[in-house]
XYZ file of C-alpha atoms in Angstrom:
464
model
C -0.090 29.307 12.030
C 0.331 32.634 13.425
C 2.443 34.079 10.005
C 0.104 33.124 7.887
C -2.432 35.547 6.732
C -5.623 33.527 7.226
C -5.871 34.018 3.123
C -9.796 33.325 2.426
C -10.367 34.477 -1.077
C -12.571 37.455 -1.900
C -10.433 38.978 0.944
C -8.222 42.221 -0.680
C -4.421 42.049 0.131
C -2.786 45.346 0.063
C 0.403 45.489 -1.685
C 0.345 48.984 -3.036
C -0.611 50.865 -5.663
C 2.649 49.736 -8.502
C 0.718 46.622 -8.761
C -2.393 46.535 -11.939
C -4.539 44.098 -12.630
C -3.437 42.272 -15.630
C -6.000 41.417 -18.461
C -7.214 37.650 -17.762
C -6.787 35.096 -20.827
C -9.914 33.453 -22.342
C -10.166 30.208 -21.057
C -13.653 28.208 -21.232
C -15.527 28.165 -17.981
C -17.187 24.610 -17.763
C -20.104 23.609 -15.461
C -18.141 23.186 -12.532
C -17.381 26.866 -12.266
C -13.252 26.284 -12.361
C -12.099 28.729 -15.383
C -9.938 26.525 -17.907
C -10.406 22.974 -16.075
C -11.301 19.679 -18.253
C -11.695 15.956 -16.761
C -8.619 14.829 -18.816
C -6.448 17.167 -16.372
C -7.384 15.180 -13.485
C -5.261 12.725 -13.710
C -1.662 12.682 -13.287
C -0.461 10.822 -16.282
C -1.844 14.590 -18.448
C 0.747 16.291 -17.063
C 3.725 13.982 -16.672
C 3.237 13.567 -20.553
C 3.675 17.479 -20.370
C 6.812 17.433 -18.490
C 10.069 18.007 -20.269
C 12.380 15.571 -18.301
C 9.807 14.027 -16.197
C 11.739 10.708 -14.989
C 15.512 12.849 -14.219
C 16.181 11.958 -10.708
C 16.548 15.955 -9.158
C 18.580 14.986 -5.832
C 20.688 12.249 -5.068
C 19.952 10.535 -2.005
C 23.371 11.930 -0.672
C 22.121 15.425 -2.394
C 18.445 15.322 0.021
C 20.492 14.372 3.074
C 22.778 17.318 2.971
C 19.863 19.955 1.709
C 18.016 18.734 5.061
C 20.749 19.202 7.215
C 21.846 22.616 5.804
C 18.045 23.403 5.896
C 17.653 22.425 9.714
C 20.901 24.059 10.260
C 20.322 27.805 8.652
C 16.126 28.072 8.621
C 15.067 29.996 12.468
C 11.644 27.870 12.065
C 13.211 24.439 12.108
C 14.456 22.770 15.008
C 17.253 20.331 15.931
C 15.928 18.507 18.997
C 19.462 16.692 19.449
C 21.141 20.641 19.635
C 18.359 21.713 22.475
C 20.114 21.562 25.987
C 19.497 19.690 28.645
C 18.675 22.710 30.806
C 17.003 25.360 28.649
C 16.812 29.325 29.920
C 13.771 30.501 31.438
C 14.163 33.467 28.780
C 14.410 30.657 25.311
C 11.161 28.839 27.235
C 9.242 31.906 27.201
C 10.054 32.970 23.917
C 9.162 30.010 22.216
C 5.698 30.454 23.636
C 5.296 34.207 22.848
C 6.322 33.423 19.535
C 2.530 31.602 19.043
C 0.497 31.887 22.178
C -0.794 35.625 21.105
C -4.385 36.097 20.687
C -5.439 37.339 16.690
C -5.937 40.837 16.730
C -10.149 40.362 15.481
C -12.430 39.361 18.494
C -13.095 35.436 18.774
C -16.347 33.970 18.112
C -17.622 30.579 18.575
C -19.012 28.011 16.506
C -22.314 29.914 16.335
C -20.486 33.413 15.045
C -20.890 34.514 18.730
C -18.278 36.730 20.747
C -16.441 34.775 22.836
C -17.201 36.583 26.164
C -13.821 38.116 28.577
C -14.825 35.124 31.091
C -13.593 32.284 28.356
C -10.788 34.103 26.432
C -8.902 35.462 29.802
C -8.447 32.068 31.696
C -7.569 30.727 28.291
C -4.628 32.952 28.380
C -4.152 33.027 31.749
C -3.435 28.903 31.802
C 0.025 29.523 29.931
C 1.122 29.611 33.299
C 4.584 31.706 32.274
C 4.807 32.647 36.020
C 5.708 29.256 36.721
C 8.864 28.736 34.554
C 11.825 28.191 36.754
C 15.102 29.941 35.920
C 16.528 26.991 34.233
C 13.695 24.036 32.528
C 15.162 20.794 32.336
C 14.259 19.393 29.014
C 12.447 16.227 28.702
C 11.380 14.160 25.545
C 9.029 12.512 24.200
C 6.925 10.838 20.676
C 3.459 11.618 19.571
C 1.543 9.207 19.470
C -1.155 10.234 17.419
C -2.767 12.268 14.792
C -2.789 15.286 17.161
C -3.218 19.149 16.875
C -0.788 21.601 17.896
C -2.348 24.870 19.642
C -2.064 28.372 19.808
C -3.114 28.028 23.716
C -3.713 25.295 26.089
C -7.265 24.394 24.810
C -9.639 22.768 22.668
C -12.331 25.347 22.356
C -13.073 26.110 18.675
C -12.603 29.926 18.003
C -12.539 31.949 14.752
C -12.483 35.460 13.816
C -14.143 35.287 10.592
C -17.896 34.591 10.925
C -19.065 31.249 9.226
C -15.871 30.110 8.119
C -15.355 26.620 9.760
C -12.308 25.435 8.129
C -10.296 28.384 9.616
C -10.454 28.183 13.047
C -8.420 30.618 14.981
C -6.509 28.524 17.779
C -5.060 25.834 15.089
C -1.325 26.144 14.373
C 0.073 22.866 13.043
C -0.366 18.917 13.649
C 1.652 16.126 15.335
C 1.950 12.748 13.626
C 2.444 9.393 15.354
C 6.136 8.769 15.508
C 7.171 12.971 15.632
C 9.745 13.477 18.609
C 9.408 16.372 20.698
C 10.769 18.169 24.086
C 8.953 19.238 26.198
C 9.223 22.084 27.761
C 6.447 23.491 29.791
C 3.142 22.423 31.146
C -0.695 24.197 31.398
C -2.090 25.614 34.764
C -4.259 22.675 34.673
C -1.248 19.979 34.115
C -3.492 18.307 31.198
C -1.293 20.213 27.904
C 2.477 20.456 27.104
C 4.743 22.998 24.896
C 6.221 21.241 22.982
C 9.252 21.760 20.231
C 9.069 19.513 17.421
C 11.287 19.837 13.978
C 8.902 21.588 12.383
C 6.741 23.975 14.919
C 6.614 24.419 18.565
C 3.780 24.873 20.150
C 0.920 23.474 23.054
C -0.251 20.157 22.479
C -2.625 17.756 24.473
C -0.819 15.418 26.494
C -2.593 12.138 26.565
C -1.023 12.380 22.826
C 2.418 12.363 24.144
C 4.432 9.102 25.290
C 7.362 10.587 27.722
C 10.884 8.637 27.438
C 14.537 9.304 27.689
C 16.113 11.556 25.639
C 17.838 8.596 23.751
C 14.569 6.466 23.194
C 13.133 9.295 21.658
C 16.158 10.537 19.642
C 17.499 7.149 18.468
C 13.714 6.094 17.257
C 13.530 8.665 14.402
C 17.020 7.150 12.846
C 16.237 3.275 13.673
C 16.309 1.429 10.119
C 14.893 -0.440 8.573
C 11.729 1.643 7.988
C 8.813 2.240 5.692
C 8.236 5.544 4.274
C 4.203 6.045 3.713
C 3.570 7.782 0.188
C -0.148 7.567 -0.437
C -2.390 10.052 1.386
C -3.065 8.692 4.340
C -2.546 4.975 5.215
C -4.166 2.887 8.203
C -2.431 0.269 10.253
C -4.162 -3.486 10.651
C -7.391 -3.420 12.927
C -6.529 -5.622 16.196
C -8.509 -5.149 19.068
C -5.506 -7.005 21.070
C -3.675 -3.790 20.581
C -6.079 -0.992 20.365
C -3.439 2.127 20.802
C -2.177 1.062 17.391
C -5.070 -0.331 15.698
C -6.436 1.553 12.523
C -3.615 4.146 13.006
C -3.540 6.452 10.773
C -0.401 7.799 9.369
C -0.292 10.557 6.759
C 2.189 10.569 3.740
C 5.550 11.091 4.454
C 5.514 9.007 7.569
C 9.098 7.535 8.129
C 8.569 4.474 10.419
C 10.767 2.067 11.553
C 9.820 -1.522 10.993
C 9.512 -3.778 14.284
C 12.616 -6.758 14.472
C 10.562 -9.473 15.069
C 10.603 -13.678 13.643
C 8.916 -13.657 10.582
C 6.667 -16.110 11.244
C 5.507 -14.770 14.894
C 1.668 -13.554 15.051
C 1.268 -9.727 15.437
C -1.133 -8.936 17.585
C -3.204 -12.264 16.503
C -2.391 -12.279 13.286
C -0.145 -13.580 10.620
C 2.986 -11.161 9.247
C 3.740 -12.441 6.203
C 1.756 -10.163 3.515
C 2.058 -7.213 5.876
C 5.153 -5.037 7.052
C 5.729 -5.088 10.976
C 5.945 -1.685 11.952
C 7.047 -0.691 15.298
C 4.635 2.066 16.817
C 5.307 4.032 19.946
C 2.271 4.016 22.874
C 1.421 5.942 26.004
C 1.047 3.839 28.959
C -1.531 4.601 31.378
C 1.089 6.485 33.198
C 2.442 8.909 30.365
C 5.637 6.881 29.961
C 6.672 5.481 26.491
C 6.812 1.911 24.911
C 6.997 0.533 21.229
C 4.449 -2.125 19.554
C 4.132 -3.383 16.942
C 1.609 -3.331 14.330
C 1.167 -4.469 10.943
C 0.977 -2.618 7.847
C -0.544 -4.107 4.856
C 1.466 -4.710 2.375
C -0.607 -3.531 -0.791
C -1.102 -0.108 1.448
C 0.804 2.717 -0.468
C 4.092 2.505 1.160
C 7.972 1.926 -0.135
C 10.874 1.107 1.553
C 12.626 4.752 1.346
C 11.627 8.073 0.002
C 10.072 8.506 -3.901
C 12.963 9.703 -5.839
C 12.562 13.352 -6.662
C 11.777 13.508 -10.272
C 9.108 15.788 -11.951
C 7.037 12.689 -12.421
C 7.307 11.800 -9.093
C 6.113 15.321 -7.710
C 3.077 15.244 -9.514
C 2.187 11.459 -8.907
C 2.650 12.802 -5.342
C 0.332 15.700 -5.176
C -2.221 14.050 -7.144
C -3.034 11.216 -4.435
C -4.433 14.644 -2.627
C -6.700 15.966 -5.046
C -9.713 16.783 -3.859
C -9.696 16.410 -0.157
C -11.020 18.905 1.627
C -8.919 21.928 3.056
C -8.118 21.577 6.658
C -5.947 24.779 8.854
C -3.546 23.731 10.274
C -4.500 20.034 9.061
C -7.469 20.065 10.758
C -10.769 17.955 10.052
C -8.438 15.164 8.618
C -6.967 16.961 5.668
C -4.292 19.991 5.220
C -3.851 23.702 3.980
C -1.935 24.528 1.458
C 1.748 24.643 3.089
C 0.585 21.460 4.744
C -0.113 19.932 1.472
C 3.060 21.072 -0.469
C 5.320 20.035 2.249
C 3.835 16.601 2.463
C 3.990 15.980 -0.936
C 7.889 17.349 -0.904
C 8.704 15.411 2.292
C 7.417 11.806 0.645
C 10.105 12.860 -1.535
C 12.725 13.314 1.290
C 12.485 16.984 1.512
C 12.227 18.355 4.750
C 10.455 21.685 4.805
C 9.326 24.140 7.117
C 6.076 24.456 8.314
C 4.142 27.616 6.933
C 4.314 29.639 3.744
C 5.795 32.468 5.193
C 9.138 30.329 6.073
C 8.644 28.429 2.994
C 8.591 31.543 1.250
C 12.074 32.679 2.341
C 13.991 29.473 3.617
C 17.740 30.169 3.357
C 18.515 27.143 1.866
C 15.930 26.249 -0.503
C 16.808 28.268 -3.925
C 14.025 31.166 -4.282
C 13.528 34.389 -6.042
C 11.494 37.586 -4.075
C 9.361 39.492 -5.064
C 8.063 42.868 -3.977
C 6.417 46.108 -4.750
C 9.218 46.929 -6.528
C 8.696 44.557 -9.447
C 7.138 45.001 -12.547
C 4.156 42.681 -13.636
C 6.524 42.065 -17.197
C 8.851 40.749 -14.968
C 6.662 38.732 -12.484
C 5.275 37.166 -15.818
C 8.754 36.234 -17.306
C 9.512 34.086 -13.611
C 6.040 32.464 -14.413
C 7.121 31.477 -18.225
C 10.686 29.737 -16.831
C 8.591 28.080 -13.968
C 9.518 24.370 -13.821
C 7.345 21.287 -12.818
C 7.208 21.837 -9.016
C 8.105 25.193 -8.482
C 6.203 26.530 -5.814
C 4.012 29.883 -6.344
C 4.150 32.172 -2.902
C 1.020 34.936 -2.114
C 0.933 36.432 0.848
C -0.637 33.497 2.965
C -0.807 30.877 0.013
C 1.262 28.587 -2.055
C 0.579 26.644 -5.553
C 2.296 24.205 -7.338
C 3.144 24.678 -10.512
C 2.473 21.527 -12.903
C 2.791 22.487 -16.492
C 1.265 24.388 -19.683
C -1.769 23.699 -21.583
C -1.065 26.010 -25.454
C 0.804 28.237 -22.899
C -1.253 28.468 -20.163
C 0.390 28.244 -16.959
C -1.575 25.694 -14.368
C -0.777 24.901 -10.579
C -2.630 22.586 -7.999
C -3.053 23.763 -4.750
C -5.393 23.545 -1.273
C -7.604 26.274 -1.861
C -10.967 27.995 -0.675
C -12.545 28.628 -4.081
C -11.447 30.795 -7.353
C -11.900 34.410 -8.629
C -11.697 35.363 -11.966
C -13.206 37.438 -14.910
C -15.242 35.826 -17.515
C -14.949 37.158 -21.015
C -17.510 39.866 -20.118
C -15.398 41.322 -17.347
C -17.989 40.304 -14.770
C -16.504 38.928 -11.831
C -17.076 34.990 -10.791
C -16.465 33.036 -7.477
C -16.033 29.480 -7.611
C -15.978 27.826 -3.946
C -13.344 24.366 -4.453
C -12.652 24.057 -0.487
C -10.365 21.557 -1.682
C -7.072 20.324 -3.623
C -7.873 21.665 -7.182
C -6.022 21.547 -10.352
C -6.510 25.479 -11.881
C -4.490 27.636 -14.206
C -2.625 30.213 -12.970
C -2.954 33.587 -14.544
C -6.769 34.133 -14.853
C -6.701 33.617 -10.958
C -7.783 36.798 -8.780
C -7.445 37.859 -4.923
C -9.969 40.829 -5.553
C -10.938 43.414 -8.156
C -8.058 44.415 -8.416
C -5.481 42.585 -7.821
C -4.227 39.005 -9.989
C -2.256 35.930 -8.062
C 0.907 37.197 -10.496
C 1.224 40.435 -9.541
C 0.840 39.585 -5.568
C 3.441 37.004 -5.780
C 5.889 36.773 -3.344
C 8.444 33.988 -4.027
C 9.064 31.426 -6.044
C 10.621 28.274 -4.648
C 12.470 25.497 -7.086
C 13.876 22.333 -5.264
C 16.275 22.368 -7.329
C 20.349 21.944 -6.535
């Protein structure tokens, strides 16, 4: 995610000199290392009791729909696949691509902490291939088809720029999920990786993960109802080894799939329907092109038939079925950072948000309040005391979510590396988490010197 900062705590952010480090409460530090934690706050049902309206539906149905479509509309890092033209400029092609295939400005090492040598990194770059975009791209479409990374570059080769730091690694920028339309755009030197605009990010992806149909197959699949809306964590389709494309398929929360129409009591795949729902799953044939399947979905899997309503107790049910997985850039290794994991959580509620915190941070249509240099830390800490179950806390390359108070203590979870703070001896701890935590807010340190409040940079409320 090429706005992002590549945040990894104990790393200073410099946001000039108007900004002090505020004194840190006393909280108790238990075993685990994570200031002001307690077992009781690991469970949901701690802080919906904590919430002040916790079951008042936010949105309307009707309310989400039209936030979505003003928010695809208005925000530059969304994208309306339907709006894209048949036959797209050689100038829009190559922008989209410059906009993400740019190498980080720290030298690349491998898995070992090596340099990468000139001989890797330059054909790397070289198989963009921008030479060979015609004056006018015809745009073609297509549906991931599975759990699939999105790429700075055409490649899989695992680079980073910080030395033994595995979960960022360099050449990650987002994830496709079975069922995500995209167009296509451009192909690799080597034919084997497409560009790719989806809603949410555009960038290379591989393409035996991509199932190419018309522009209406594609279109019309994302708005076919019925459907089932996924809201645990991550759910897995029926094993079948009669369908193998779509068997043990996993699909993360917030996955809106359409349900297959077929007679109730018709095997799927060699099996009986009836205490499953019949989803219908797209699949690459062996020559690229795209077809549907179906598969079944059990029926106790953590699923409902349309989007949680948005209500404060529904936000933190959400983000709970995350805690403690383990951080993944770019949702790598299975998991998701910390924009991935807010805007999960917010789209199994029906909100559709962009990608990465910096577009988070600012999104036209999502009601937010800036902060810069300019602000005082008195007034920083007077946003933090009207913050409102939800709200979502913006640093510069990190977001938390904030959940509640415990005898006025501000607390957010969030996908994090590990926690700074001061003890009551001024001495400075590190606590590695690597993980969805639960933490208050305000004893929470980037460095020395500087606290999470006073390097905030938004605050976000999905509110109307």
């Amino acid at each position: 995610m090429p706005n992002l900062s590549r945040i990894v705590l104990g790393v200073a952010l410099t946001l000039g000199s108007a900004h002090a480090l505020a004194a840190a409460p006393t909280l108790p530090v238990p075993a685990s290392g994570v200031i002001g934690t307690q077992d009781a706050m690991f469970s949901p049902d701690y802080w919906i009791a904590r919430a002040p309206a916790p079951d008042k539906v936010i949105f309307s149905r009707e309310e989400l729909k039209a936030l979505n479509a003003r928010t695809f509309a208005n925000d530059p890092s969304m994208y309306v696949l339907a709006n894209i033209p048949a036959q797209i400029s050689a100038g829009q092609v190559k922008a989209w691509i410059a906009k993400v295939s740019k190498m980080p400005a720290k030298p690349l090492l491998d898995v070992h902490n090596q340099p990468l040598p000139k001989s890797v990194v330059d054909p790397i770059v070289a198989s963009i291939a921008l030479e060979k975009i015609p004056e006018h791209v015809t745009a073609r479409y297509g549906i991931s088809v599975a759990r699939q990374s999105l790429r700075t570059f055409p490649t899989d080769l695992k680079a980073f720029t910080v030395p033994d730091q595995p979960d960022f690694e360099s050449l990650q920028e987002s994830m496709l999920f079975p069922g995500d339309p995209v167009v296509i755009v451009h192909e690799s030197e080597d034919g084997q990786w497409y560009f790719v605009v989806s809603p949410r990010y555009a960038a290379w992806v591989n393409k035996s993960a991509i199932a190419v149909g018309s522009r209406d197959e594609v279109l019309n699949y994302a708005d076919k109802t019925p459907y089932r809306v996924v809201t645990g964590a991550k759910v897995r389709t029926v094993f079948t080894p009669e369908a193998p494309a779509v068997s043990e398929l996993q699909l993360d929360m917030g996955a809106r799939v359409p349900l297959a129409d077929l007679p109730p009591d018709e095997p799927v795949n060699g099996q009986g329907p009836y205490v499953s729902w019949t989803l219908q799953l797209p699949v690459r044939a062996q020559d690229g092109s795209l077809h549907f399947q179906p598969a079944l979905l059990q029926r106790n899997a953590d699923s409902e038939p349309d989007y949680v309503p948005l209500t404060q107790a529904n936000v933190i049910r959400q983000a709970f079925k995350f805690l403690g997985e383990r951080y993944g850039w770019g949702h790598l290794y299975n998991g998701r950072d910390c924009s991935g994991f807010v805007s999960d959580v917010y789209r199994s509620l029906g909100v559709q948000m962009p990608r990465n915190t910096g577009d988070q941070a600012k999104s036209p249509e999502l009601a937010h309040r800036l902060f810069t240099a300019a602000d005082s830390h008195e007034a920083r800490m007077k946003a933090i005391a009207q913050a409102q179950v939800g709200d979502l806390i913006y640093i510069p390359g990190h977001v938390m979510m904030f959940l509640g108070r415990v005898n006025g203590e501000p607390y957010v979870i969030q996908d994090v590396g590990g926690v700074i703070y001061l003890d009551a001896q001024g001495h400075k701890h590190w606590t590695r988490t690597n993980e969805v935590s639960v933490t208050p807010l305000l004893p929470l340190l980037i460095d020395e010197k500087l606290s999470y409040v006073d390097a905030m940079t938004s605050l976000v409320r999905i509110r109307p």
